[in-house]
Tab-separated table of C-alpha atoms in Angstrom:
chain	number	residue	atom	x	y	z
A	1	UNK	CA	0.000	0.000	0.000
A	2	UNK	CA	1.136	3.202	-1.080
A	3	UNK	CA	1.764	6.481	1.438
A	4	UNK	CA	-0.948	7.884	-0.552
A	5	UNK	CA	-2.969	5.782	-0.475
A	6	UNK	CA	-2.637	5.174	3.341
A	7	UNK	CA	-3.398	8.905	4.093
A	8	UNK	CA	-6.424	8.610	1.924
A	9	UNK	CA	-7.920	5.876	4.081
A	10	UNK	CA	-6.717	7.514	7.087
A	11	UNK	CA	-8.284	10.941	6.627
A	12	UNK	CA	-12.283	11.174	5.831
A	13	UNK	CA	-11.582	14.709	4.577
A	14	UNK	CA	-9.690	13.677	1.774
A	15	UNK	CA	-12.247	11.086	0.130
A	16	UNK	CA	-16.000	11.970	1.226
A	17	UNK	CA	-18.378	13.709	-0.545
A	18	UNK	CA	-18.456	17.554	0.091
A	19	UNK	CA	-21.524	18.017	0.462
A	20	UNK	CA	-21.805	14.960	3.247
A	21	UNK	CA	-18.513	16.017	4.883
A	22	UNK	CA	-19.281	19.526	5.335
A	23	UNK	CA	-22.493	18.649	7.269
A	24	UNK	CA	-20.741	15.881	9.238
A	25	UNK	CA	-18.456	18.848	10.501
A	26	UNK	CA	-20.438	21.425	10.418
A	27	UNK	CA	-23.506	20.260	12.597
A	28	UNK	CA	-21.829	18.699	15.254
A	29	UNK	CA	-19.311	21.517	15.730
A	30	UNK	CA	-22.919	24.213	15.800
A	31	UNK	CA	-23.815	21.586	18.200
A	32	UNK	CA	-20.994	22.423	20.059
A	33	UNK	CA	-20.602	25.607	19.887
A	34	UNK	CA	-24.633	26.487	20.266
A	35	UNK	CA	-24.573	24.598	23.690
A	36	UNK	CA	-21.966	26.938	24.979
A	37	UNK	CA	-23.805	29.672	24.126
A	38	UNK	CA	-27.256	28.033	25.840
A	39	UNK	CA	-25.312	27.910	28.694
A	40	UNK	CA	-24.331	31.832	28.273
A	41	UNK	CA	-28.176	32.728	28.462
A	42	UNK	CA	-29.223	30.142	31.228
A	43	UNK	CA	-26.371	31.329	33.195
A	44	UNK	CA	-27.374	34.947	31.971
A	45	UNK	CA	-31.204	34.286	33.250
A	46	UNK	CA	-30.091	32.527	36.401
A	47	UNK	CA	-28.441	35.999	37.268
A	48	UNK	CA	-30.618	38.208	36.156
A	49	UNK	CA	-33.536	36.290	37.902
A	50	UNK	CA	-31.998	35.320	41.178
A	51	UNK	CA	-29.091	37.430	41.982
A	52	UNK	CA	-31.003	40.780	40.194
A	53	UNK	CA	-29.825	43.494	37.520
A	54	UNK	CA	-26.677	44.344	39.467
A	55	UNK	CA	-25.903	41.074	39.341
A	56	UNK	CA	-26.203	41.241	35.386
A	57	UNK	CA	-24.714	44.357	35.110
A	58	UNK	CA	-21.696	42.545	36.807
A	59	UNK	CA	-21.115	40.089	34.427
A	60	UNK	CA	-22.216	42.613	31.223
A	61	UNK	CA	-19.071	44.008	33.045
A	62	UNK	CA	-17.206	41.085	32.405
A	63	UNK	CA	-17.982	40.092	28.881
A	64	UNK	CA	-14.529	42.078	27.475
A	65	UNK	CA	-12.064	40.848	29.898
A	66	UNK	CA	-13.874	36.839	28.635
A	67	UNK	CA	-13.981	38.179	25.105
A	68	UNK	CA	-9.981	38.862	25.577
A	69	UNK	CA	-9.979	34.982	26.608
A	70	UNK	CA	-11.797	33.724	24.450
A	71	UNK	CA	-9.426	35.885	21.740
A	72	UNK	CA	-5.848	34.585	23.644
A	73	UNK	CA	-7.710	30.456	23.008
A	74	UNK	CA	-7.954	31.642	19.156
A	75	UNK	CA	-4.607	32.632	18.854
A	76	UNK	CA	-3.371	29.187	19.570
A	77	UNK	CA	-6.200	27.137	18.323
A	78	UNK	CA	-6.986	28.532	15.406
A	79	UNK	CA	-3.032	29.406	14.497
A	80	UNK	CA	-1.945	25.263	15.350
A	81	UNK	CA	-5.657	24.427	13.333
A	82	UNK	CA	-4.395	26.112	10.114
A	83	UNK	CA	-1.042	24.010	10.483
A	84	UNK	CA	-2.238	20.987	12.295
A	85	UNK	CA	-5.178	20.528	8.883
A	86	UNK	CA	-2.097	20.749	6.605
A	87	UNK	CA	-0.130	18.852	7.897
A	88	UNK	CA	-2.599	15.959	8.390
A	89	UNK	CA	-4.123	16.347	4.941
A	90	UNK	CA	0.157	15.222	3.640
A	91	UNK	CA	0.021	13.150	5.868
A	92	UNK	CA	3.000	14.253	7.933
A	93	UNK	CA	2.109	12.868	11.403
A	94	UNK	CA	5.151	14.153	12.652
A	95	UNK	CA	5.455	17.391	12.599
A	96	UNK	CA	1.582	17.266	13.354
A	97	UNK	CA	2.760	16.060	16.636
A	98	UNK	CA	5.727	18.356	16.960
A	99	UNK	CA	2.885	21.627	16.324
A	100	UNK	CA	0.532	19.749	18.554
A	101	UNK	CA	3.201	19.897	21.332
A	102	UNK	CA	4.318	23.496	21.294
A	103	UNK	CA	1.180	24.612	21.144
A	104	UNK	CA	0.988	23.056	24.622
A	105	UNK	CA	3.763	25.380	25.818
A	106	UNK	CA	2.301	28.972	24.225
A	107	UNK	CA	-1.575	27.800	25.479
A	108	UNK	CA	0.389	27.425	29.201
A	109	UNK	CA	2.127	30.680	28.797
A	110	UNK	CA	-0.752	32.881	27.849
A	111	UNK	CA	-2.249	33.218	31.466
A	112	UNK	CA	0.717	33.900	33.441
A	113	UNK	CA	0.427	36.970	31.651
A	114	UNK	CA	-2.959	37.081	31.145
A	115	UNK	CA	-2.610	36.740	35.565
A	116	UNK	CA	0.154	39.047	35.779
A	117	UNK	CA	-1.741	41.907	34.023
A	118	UNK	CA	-5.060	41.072	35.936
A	119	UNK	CA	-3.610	41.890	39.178
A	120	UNK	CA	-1.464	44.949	37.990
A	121	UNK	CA	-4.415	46.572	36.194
A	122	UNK	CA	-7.360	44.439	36.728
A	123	UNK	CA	-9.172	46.484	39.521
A	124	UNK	CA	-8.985	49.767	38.048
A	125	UNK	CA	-10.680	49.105	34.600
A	126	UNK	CA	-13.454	47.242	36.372
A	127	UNK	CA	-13.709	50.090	38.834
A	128	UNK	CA	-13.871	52.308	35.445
A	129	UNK	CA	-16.498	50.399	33.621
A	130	UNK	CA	-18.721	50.558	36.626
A	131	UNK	CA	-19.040	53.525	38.093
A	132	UNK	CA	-20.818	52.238	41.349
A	133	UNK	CA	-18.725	50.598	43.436
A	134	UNK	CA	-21.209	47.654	44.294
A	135	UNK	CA	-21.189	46.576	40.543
A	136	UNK	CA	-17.672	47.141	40.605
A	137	UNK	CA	-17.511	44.295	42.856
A	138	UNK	CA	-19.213	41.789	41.588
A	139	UNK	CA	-17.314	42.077	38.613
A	140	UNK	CA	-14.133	41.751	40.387
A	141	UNK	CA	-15.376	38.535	42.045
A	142	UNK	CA	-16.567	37.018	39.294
A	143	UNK	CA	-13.469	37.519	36.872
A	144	UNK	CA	-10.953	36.504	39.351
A	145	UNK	CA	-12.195	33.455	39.011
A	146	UNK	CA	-12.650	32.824	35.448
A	147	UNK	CA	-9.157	34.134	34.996
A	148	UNK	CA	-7.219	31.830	37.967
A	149	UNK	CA	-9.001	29.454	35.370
A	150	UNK	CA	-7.552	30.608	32.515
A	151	UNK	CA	-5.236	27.519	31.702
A	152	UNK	CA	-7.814	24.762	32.017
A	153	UNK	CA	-10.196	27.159	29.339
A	154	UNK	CA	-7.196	27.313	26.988
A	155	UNK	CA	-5.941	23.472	27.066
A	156	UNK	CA	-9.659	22.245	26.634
A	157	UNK	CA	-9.836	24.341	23.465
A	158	UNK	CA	-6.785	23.432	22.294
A	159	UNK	CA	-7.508	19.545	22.755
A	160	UNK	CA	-11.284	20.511	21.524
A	161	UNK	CA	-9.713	21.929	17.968
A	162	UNK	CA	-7.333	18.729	17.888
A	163	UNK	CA	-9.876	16.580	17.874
A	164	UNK	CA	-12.051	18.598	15.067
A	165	UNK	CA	-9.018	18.865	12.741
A	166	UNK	CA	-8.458	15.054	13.137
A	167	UNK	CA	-12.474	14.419	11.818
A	168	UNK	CA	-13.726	13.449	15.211
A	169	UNK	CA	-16.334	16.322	15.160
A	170	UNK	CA	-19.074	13.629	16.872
A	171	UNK	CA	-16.550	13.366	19.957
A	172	UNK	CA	-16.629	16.960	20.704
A	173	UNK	CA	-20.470	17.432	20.219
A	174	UNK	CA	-21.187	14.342	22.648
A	175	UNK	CA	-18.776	15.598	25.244
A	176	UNK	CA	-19.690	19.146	25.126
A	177	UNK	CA	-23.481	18.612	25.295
A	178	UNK	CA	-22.627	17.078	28.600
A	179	UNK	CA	-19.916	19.340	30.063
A	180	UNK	CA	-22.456	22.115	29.409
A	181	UNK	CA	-25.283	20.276	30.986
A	182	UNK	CA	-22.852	19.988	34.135
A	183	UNK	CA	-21.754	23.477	33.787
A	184	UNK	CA	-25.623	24.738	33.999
A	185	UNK	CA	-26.381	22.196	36.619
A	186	UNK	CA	-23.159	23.683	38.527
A	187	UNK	CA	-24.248	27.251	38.311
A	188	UNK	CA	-28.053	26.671	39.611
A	189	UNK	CA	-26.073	25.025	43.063
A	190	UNK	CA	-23.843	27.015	43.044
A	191	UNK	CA	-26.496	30.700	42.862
A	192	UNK	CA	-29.478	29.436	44.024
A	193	UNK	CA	-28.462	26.703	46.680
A	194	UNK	CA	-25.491	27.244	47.914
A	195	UNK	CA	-26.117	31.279	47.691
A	196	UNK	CA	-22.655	31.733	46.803
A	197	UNK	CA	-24.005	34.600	44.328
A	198	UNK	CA	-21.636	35.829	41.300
A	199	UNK	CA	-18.785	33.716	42.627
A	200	UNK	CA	-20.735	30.492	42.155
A	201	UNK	CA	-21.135	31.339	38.479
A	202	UNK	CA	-17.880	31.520	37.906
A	203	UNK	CA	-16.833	28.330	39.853
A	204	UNK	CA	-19.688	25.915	38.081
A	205	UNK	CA	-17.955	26.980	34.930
A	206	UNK	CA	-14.402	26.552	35.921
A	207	UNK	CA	-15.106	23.230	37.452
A	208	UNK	CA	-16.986	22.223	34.190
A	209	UNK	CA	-14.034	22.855	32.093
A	210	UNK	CA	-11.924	21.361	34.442
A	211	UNK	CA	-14.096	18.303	34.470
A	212	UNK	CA	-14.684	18.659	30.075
A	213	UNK	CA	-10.652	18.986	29.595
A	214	UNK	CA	-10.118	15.642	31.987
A	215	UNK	CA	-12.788	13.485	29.491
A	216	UNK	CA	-11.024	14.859	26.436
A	217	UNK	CA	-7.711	13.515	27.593
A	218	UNK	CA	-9.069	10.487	28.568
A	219	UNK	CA	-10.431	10.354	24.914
A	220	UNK	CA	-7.397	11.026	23.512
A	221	UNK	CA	-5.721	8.254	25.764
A	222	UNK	CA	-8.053	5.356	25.115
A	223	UNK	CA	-9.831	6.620	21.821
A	224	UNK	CA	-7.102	6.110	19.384
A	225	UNK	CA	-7.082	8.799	16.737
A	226	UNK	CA	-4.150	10.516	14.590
A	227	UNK	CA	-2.006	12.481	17.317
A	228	UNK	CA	-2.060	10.053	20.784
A	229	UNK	CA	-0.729	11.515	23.633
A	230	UNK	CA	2.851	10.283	23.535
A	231	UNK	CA	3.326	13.072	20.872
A	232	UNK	CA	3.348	15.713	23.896
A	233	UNK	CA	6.641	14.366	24.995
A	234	UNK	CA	8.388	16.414	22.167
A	235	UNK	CA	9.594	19.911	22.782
A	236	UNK	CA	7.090	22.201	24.155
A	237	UNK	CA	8.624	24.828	22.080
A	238	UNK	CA	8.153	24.087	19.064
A	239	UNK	CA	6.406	26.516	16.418
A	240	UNK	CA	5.122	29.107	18.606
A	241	UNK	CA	5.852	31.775	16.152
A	242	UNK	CA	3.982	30.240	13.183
A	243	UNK	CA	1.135	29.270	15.215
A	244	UNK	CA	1.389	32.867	16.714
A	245	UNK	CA	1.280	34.434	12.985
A	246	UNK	CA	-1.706	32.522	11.707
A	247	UNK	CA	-4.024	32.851	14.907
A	248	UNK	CA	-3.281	36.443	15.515
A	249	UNK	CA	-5.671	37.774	12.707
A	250	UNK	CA	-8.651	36.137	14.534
A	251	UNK	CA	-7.300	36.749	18.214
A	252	UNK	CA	-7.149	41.043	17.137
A	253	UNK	CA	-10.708	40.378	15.603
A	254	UNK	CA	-12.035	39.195	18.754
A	255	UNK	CA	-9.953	41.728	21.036
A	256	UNK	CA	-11.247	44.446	18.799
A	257	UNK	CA	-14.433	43.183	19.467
A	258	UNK	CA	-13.624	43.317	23.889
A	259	UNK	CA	-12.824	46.552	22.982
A	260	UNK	CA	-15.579	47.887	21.270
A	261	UNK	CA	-17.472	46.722	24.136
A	262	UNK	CA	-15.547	48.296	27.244
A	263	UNK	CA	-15.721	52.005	24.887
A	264	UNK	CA	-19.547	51.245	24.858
A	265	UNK	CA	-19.889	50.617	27.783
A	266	UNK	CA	-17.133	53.884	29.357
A	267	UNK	CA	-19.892	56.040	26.760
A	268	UNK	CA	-22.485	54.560	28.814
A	269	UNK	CA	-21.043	55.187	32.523
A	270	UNK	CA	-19.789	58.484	31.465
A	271	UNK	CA	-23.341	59.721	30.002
A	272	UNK	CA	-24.162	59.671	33.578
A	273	UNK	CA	-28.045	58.896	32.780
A	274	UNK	CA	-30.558	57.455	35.467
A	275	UNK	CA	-30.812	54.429	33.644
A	276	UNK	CA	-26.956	53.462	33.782
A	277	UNK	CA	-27.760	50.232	35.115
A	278	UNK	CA	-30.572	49.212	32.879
A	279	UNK	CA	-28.453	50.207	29.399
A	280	UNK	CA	-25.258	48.266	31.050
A	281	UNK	CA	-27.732	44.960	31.582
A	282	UNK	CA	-29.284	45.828	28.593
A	283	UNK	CA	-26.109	45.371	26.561
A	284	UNK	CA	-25.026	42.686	28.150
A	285	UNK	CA	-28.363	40.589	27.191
A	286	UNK	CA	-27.535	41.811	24.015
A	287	UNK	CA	-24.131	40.489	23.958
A	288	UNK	CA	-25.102	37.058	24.856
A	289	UNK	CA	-28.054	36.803	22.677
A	290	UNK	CA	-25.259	37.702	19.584
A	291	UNK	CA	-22.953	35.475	21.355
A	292	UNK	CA	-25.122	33.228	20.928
A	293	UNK	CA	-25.887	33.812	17.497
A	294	UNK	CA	-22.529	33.730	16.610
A	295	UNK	CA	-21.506	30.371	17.577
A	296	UNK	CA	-23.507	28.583	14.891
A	297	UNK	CA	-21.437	30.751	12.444
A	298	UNK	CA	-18.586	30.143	14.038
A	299	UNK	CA	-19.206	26.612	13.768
A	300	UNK	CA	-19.790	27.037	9.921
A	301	UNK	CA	-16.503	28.591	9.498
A	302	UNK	CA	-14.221	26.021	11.658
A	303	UNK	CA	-15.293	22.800	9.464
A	304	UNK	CA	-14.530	24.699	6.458
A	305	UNK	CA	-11.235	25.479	8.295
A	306	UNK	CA	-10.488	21.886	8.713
A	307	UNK	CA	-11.902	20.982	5.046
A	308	UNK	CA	-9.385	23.705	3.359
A	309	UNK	CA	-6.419	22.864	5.534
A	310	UNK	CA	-7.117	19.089	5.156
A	311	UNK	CA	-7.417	19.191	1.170
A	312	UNK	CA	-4.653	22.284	0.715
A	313	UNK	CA	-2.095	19.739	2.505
A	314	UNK	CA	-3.293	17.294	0.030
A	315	UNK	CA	-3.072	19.098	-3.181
A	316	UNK	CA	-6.697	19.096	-3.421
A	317	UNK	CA	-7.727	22.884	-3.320
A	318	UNK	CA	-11.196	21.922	-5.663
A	319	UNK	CA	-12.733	20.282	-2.630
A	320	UNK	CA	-11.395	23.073	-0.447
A	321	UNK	CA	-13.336	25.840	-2.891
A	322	UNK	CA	-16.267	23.696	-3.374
A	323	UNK	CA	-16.649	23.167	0.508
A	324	UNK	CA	-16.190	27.070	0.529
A	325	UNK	CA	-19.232	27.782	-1.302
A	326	UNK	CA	-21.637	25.875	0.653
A	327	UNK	CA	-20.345	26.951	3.840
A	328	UNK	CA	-20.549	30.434	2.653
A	329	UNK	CA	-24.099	30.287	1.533
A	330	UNK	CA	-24.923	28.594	4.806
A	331	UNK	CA	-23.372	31.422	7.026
A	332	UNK	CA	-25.447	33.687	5.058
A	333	UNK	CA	-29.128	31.872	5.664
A	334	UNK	CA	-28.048	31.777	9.321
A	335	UNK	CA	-27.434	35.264	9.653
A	336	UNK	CA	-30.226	36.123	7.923
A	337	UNK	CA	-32.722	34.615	9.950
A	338	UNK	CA	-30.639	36.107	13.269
A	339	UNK	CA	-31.855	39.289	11.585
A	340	UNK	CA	-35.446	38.803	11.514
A	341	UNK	CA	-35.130	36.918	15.175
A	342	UNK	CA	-33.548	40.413	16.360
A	343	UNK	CA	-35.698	42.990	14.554
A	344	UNK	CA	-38.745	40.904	15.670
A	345	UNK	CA	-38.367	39.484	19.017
A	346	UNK	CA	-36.142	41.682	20.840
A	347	UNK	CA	-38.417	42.539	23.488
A	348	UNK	CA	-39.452	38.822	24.265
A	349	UNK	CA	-35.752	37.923	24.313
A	350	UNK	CA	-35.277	40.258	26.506
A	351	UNK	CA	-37.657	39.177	28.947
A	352	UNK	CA	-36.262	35.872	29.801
A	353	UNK	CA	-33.540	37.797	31.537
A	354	UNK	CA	-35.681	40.411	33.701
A	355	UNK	CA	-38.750	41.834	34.142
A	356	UNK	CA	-37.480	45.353	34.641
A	357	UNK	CA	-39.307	47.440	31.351
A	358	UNK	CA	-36.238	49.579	31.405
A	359	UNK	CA	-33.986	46.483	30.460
A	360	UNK	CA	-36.466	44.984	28.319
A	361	UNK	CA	-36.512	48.441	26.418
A	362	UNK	CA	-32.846	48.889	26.198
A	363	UNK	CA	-31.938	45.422	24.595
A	364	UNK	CA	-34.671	46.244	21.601
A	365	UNK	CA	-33.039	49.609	21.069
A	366	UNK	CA	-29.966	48.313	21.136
A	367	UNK	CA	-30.726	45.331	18.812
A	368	UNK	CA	-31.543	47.038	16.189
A	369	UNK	CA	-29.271	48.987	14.834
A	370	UNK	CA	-27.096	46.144	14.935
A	371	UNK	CA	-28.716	44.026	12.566
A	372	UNK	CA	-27.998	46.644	10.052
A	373	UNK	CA	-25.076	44.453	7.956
A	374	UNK	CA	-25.249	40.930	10.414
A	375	UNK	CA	-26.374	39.350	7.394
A	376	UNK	CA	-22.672	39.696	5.976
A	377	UNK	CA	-20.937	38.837	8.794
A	378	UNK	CA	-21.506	34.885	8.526
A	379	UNK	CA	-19.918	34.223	4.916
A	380	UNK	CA	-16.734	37.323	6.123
A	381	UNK	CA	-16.161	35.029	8.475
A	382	UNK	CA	-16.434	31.502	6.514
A	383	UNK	CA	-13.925	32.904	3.813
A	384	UNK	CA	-11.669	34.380	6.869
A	385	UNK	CA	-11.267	30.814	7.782
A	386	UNK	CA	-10.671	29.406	4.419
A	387	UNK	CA	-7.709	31.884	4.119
A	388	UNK	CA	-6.086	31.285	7.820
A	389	UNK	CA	-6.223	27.785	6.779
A	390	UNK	CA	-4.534	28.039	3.853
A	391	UNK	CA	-1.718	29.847	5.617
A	392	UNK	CA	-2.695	33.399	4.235
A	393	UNK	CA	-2.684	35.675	7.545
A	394	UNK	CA	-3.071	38.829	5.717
A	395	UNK	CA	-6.069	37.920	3.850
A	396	UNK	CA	-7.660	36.512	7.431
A	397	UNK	CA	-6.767	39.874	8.781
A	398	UNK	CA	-7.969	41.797	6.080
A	399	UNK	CA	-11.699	40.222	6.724
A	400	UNK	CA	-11.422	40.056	10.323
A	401	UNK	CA	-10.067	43.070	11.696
A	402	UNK	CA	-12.338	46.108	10.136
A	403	UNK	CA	-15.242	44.945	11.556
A	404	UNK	CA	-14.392	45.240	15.372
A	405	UNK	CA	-11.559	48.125	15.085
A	406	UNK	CA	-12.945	50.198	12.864
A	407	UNK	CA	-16.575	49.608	11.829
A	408	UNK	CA	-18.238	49.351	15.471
């Protein structure tokens, strides 16, 4: 048996139809990705119903300091995705394994910064963002936590975007549907009967990506697959500076995004209106209703990821374009019907997070100027994706970065 030949039978990307391996990828990944943002709301509604608008205002607080997170996990997933996919599609196992392990050193290193500038600087731009010191607070609390937790966020999406790039899409939908069930189950004991308030919204998520990043390993351990675990005991690095150069693109996108956010919400504080409170709640619904929007599209654009970088490393770059296309058009019917969702039902989204009219109010306002040119965004994003997995970091950052830096 030919190399080939072998690398054809080993990798699904490389052989099935388009059309049935986009879907295979793409609907357990929006499985994925849509049940961390259903946790987002519940945990949203939990707060806003139990704890109270402060409460929510808190954790609108919050959203760019877990945006910058989220942004720093990008950086290395999505910069070791574009070379892991490659790599995989030539079937070159080893240095797979070699950009599999140094990604494990950069993910590590992250949050010792990430720590380091939290307690230099953390305090005062919460105590900026608020204005009252009781919101302050509770936004302290609740991000001290989430970042102590940084590492275990960032290794679990690491492993997570392994395991998609390999074709084992299924694995991460199963696991994540239940680490998200614990995760909501976690936050309800953790607000409502242990009383522990913020703080035990922040702990039921740290231990349920504590618990989530434990399964995957054990996965990886017992599950087979193309990188086992023995590949970690390579050089921990290894490649940081190409995975750094094809993830940063995304990782500004997202940061530009944070801090869009934080300058809405400083406009907001410094306005100095009555209603402070209820616009800061306001747009934080907001932001996890189009968090959870996004995810879907998100979801879209990582199987094409995989699908380009898989068939580029092969020498296949039809299948990569013809994937493109229908992932493209999909982003697009998704966002569209976002659209109508927001320009319709803002005011009964709303709802499920308080019954304060001046909230309720604020997140319809809000909504809908910001449907304006959503219907875009999906297929940017999709062909964003198709470039970073290609290796073309300009091109990513060309469709990435005007958006949140300039744009909003």
């Amino acid at each position: 048996m030919s190399v080939r030949h072998a690398v054809l039978q080993d990798n699904p990307f490389l052989t099935a139809p388009i059309g049935r391996l986009f879907w295979s990828n793409a609907l357990p990944m929006a499985m994925v990705m849509s049940m961390g943002g259903i946790l987002n709301v519940v945990d949203g509604i939990i707060v806003g119903r139990f704890i109270g608008p402060q409460a929510l205002a808190a954790v609108s607080l919050a959203f760019p300091v877990a945006m910058v997170l989220t942004a720093l996990a990008t950086l290395v997933g999505g910069g070791m995705s574009s070379l892991l996919a490659r790599h995989l599609g030539a079937g070159d196992r080893a240095a797979a394994g070699r950009i599999f392990a140094g990604a494990h050193g950069l993910v590590l290193a992250i949050p010792v910064g990430v720590i380091v500038l939290w307690v230099l600087a953390g305090g005062g731009f919460v105590a900026a963002m608020a204005g009252e010191p009781r919101v302050a607070g509770l936004a302290q609390d609740y991000l001290r936590i989430l970042i102590l937790g940084a590492p275990v966020q960032l290794l679990l999406g690491l492993h997570a975007d392994a395991l998609r790039n390999e074709g084992r899409a299924g694995v991460i939908a199963g696991l994540s549907v239940l680490v998200n069930l614990i995760n909501i189950g976690a936050n309800w004991l953790g607000i409502v009967v242990l009383g522990l308030g913020i703080a035990g919204s922040a702990l039921g998520t740290v231990a349920a990506l504590a618990i989530g990043l434990a399964l995957l390993i054990v996965v990886r351990a017992h599950g087979g697959g193309l990188l086992p675990l023995s590949v970690l005991r390579q050089s921990w690095l290894a490649g940081w500076s190409r995975i750094t150069r094809l993830g940063l693109p995304l990782c500004l996108s997202f940061i530009g995004i944070a801090v869009s956010a934080s300058v809405v919400m400083l406009a907001l504080r410094l306005q100095a209106v009555a209603d402070h409170g209820a616009l800061v709640a306001g747009y934080g619904v907001v932001t996890r209703l189009l968090g959870f929007a996004f995810l879907p599209q998100m979801a879209i654009a990582l199987a094409t990821q995989s699908i380009s970088g898989n068939n580029a490393g092969a020498g296949r770059p039809d299948r990569a374009e013809a994937a493109l296309r229908l992932a493209m058009a999909a982003g697009f019917v998704w966002c569209l019907l976002v659209v109508l969702i927001g320009l319709v039902g803002g005011h009964a989204l709303a709802g499920w997070f308080s019954d304060d009219p001046a909230v309720t109010t604020a997140v319809a306002q809000i909504l809908r100027p910001m449907m304006l040119v959503y219907a875009a965004s999906g297929p940017v994003l999709v062909l964003a994706l198709h470039f970073q997995a290609l290796g073309q970091p300009g091109r990513t950052a060309a469709l990435t970065l005007v958006k949140p830096w300039l744009l909003s």
